[in-house]
Tab-separated table of C-alpha atoms in Angstrom:
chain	number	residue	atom	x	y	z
C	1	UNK	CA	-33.741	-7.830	-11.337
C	2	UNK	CA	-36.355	-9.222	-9.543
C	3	UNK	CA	-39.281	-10.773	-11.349
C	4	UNK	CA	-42.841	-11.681	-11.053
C	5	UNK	CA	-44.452	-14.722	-12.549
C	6	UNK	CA	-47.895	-13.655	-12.896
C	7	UNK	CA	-50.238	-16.346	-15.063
C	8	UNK	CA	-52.546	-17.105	-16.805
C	9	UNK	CA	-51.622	-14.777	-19.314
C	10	UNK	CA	-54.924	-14.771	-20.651
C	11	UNK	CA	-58.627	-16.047	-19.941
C	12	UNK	CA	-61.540	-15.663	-21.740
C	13	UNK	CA	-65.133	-17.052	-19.562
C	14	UNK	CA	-69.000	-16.838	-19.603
C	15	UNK	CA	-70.526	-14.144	-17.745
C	16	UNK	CA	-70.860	-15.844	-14.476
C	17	UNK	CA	-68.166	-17.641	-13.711
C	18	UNK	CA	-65.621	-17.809	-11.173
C	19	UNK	CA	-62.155	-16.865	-12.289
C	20	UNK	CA	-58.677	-17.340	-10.181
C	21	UNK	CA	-54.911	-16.157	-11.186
C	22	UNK	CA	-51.891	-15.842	-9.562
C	23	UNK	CA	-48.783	-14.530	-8.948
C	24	UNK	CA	-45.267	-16.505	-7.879
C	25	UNK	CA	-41.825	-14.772	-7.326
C	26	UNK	CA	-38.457	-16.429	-6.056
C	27	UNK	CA	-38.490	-13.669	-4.233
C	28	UNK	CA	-39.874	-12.807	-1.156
C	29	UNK	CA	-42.178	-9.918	-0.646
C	30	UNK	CA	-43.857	-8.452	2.450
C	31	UNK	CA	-46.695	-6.743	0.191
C	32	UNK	CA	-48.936	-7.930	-2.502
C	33	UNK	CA	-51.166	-5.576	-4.137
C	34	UNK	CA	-53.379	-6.162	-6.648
C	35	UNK	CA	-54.148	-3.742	-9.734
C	36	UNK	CA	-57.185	-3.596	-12.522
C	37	UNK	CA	-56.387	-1.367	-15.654
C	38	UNK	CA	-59.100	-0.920	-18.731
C	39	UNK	CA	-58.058	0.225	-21.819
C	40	UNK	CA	-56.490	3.605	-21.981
C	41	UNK	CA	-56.401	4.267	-18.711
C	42	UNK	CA	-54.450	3.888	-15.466
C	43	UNK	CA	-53.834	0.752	-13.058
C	44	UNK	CA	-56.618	1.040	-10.128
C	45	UNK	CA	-55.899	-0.593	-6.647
C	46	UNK	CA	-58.104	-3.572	-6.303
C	47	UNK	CA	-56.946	-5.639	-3.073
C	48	UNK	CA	-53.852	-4.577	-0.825
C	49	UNK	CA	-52.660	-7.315	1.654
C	50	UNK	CA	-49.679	-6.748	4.235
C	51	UNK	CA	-49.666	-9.849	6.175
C	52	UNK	CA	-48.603	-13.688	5.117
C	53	UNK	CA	-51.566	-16.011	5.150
C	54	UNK	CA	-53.808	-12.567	5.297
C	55	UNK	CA	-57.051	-13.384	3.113
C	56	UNK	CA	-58.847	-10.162	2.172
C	57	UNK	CA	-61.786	-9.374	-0.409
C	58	UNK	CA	-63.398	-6.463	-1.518
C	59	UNK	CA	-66.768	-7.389	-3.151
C	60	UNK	CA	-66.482	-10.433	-5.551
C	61	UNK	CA	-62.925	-10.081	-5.604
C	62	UNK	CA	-60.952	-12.275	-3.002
C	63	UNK	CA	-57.171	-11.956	-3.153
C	64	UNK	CA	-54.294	-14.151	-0.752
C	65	UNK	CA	-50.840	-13.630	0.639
C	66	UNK	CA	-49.629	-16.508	0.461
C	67	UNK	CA	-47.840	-18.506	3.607
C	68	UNK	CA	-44.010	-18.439	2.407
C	69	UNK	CA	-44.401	-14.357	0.903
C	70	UNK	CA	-43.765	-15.497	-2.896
C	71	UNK	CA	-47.386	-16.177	-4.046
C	72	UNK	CA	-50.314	-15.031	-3.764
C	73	UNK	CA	-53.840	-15.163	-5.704
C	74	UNK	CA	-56.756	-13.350	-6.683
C	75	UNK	CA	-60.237	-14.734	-7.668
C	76	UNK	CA	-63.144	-13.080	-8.889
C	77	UNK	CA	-66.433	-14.496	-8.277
C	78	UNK	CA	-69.598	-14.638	-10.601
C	79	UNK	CA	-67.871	-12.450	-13.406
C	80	UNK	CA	-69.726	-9.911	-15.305
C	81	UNK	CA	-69.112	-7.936	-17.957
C	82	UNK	CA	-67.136	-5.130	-16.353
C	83	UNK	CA	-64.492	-7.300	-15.197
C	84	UNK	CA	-62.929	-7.158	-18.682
C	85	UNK	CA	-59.493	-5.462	-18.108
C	86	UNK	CA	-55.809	-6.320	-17.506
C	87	UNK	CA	-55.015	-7.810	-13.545
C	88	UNK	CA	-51.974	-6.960	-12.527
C	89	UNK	CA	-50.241	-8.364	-9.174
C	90	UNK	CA	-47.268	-6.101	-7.767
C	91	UNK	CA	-44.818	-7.391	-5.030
C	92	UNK	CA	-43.459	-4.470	-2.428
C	93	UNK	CA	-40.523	-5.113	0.138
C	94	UNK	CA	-41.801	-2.428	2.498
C	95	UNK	CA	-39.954	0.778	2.697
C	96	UNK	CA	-38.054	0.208	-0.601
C	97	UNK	CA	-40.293	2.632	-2.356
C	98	UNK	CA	-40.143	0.046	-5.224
C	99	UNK	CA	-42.862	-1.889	-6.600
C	100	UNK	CA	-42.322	-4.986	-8.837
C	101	UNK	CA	-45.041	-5.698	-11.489
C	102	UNK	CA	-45.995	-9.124	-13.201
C	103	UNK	CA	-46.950	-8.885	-16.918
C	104	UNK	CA	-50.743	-9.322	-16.577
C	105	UNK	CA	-53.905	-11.350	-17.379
C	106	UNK	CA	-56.174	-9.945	-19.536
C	107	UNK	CA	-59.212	-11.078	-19.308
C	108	UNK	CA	-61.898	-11.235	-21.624
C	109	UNK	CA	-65.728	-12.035	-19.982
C	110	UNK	CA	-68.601	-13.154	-23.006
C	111	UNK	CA	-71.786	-12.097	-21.974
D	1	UNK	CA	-59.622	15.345	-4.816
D	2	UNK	CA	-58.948	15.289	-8.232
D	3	UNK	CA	-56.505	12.215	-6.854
D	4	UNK	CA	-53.345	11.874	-9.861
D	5	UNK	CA	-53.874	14.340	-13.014
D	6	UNK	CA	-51.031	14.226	-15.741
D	7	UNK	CA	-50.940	16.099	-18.663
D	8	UNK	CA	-51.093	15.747	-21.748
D	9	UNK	CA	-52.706	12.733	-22.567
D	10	UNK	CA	-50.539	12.101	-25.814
D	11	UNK	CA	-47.776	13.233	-27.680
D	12	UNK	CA	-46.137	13.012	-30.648
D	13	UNK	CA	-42.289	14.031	-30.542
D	14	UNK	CA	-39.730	13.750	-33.162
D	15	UNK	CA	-36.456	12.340	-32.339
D	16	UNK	CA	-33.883	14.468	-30.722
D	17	UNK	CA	-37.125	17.155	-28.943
D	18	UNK	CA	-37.735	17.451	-25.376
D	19	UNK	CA	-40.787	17.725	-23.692
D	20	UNK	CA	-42.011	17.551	-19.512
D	21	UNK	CA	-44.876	15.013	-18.481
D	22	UNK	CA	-46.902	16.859	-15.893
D	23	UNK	CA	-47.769	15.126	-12.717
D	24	UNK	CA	-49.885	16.831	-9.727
D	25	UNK	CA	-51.453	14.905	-7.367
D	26	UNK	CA	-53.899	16.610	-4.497
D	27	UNK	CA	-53.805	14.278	-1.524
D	28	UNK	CA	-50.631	15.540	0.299
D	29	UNK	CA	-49.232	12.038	-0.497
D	30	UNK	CA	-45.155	12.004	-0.128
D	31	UNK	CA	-44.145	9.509	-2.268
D	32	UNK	CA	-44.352	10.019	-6.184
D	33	UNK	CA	-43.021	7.595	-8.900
D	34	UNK	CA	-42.791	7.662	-12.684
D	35	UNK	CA	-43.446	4.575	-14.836
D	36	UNK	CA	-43.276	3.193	-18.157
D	37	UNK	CA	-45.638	0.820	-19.617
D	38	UNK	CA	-44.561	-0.903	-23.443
D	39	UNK	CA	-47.090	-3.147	-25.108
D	40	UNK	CA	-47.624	-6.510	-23.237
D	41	UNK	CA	-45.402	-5.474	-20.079
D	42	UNK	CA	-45.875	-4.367	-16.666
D	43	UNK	CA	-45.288	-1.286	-15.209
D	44	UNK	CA	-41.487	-0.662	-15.109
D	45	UNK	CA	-40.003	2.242	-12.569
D	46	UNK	CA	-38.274	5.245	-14.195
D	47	UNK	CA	-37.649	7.699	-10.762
D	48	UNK	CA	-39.463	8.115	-7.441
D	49	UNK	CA	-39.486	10.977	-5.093
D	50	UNK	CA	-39.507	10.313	-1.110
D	51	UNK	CA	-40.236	14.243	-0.511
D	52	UNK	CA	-40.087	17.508	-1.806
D	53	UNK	CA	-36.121	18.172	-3.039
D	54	UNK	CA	-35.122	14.078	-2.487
D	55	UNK	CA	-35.213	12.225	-5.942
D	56	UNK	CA	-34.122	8.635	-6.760
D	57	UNK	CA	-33.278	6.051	-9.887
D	58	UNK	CA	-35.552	3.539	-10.742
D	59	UNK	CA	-35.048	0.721	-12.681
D	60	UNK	CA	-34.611	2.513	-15.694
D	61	UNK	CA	-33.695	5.809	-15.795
D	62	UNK	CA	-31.685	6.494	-18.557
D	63	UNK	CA	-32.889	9.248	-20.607
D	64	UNK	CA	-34.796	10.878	-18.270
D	65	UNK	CA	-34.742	13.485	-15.465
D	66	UNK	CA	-37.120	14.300	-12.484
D	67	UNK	CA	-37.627	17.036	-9.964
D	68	UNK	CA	-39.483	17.354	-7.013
D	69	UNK	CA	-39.771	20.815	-6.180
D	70	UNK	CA	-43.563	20.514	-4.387
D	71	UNK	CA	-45.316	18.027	-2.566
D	72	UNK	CA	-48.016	18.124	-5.228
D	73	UNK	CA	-45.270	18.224	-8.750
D	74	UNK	CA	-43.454	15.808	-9.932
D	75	UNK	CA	-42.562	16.747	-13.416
D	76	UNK	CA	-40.668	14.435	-15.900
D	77	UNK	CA	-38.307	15.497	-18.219
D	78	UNK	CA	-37.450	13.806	-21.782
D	79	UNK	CA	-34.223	15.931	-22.998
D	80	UNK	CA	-33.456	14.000	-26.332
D	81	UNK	CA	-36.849	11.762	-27.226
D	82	UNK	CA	-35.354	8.464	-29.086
D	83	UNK	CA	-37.862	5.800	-30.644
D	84	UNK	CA	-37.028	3.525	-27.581
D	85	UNK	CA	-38.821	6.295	-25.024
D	86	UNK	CA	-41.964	5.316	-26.914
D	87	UNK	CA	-44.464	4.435	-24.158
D	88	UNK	CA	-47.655	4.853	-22.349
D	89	UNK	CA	-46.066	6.939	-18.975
D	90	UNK	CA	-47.755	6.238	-15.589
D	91	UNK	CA	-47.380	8.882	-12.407
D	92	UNK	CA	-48.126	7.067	-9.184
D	93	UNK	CA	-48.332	8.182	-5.594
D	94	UNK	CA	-48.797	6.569	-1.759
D	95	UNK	CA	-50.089	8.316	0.672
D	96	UNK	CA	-48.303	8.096	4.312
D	97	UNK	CA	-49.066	5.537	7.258
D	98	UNK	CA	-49.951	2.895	4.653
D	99	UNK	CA	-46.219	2.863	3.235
D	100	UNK	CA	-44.486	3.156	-0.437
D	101	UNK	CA	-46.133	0.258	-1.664
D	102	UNK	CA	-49.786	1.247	-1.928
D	103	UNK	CA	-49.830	3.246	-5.030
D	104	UNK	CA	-52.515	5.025	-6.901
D	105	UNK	CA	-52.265	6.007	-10.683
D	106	UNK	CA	-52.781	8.898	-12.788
D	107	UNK	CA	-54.683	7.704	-16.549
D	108	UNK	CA	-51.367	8.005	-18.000
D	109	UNK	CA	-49.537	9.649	-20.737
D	110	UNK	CA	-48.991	7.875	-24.560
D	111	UNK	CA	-46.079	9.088	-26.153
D	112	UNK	CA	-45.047	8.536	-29.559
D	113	UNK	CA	-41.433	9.311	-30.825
D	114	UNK	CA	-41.194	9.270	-34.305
């Protein structure tokens, strides 16, 4: 099946600094969404973008579709504590119903 | 809104029992989906539901049954539990206009089958 190549698979920073993953596919996708789950609870929708080349944020978070629909990336500015969770990029075809998730970075933020 | 409830939280089962993972969500969204999480994995797609009465295979469905009897429901059914089904269980929904692939998550269900 269809996979998503999502890395680092791990960080661990100083409160304060910037932090960038991604997500690559040989696949091409027409939506990239962007997911934040803490411990013991469920994925939360961080950044949704529907458009190649689109370049959205949503606070410190920054996220981009990238130009040929197989990437795309998500940095977080000026970390803080509360960033700590597992980032999750999923890849949807539009109308297929189906979403297809990378593995994760967790990331771990030292005050 | 209450947004995606599922019920219970955990569960232990012993092989061979049967148990139903509640879903409900409130926002009069029309797609639901069903998802398995194991340790160190994404999300992986068990069923999803188009509409009230139309249900569909996900990636892996085996072991498992769905119905969709209610816009809000979307109950999933484990009729022999086997130490593989062991998993944190997600229930998802989209809400028209924006399409299938903006999803929203319950907290989740952790099952244990022992």
């Amino acid at each position: 099946g269809q996979q998503l190549n999502q890395s680092p698979q791990s960080m661990f920073i100083q409160e304060g600094e910037d932090v960038s993953m991604n997500c690559t596919s040989s696949s091409i996708f027409n939506t990239w969404l962007w997911y934040k789950q803490d411990p013991g609870e469920g994925p939360v929708l961080l950044i949704a973008l529907y458009k190649a080349g689109e370049l959205t944020s949503n606070g410190r978070l920054t996220a981009q579709f990238g130009i040929t629909r197989k990437d795309s990336f998500l940095n977080i500015s000026a970390s803080i504590p509360s960033d700590v969770g597992i980032y999750f990029c999923a890849g949807g075809q539009g109308g297929s119903e189906k979403l297809v998730f990378g593995k994760g970075t967790k990331l771990t933020v030292n005050p | 809104n209450a947004g995606v409830t599922q019920t219970p939280k955990f569960r232990i089962l012993k092989i061979g029992q049967s148990m139903t993972l509640q879903c409900t969500q409130d926002m009069n969204h029309n797609y639901m989906y069903w998802y398995r999480q194991d340790p160190g994995m994404g999300l992986k797609l068990i069923y999803y539901s188009v509409g009230a009465g139309i249900t569909d295979k996900g990636e892996v469905p085996n072991g498992y049954n769905v119905s969709r009897s209610t816009t809000e429901d979307f109950p999933l059914r484990l009729e022999l539990a086997a130490p593989s089904q062991t998993s944190v269980y997600f229930c998802a929904s989209s809400p028209p206009g924006l399409g299938p692939d903006t999803q929203y998550f319950g907290p989740g269900t952790r099952l244990t089958v022992l």
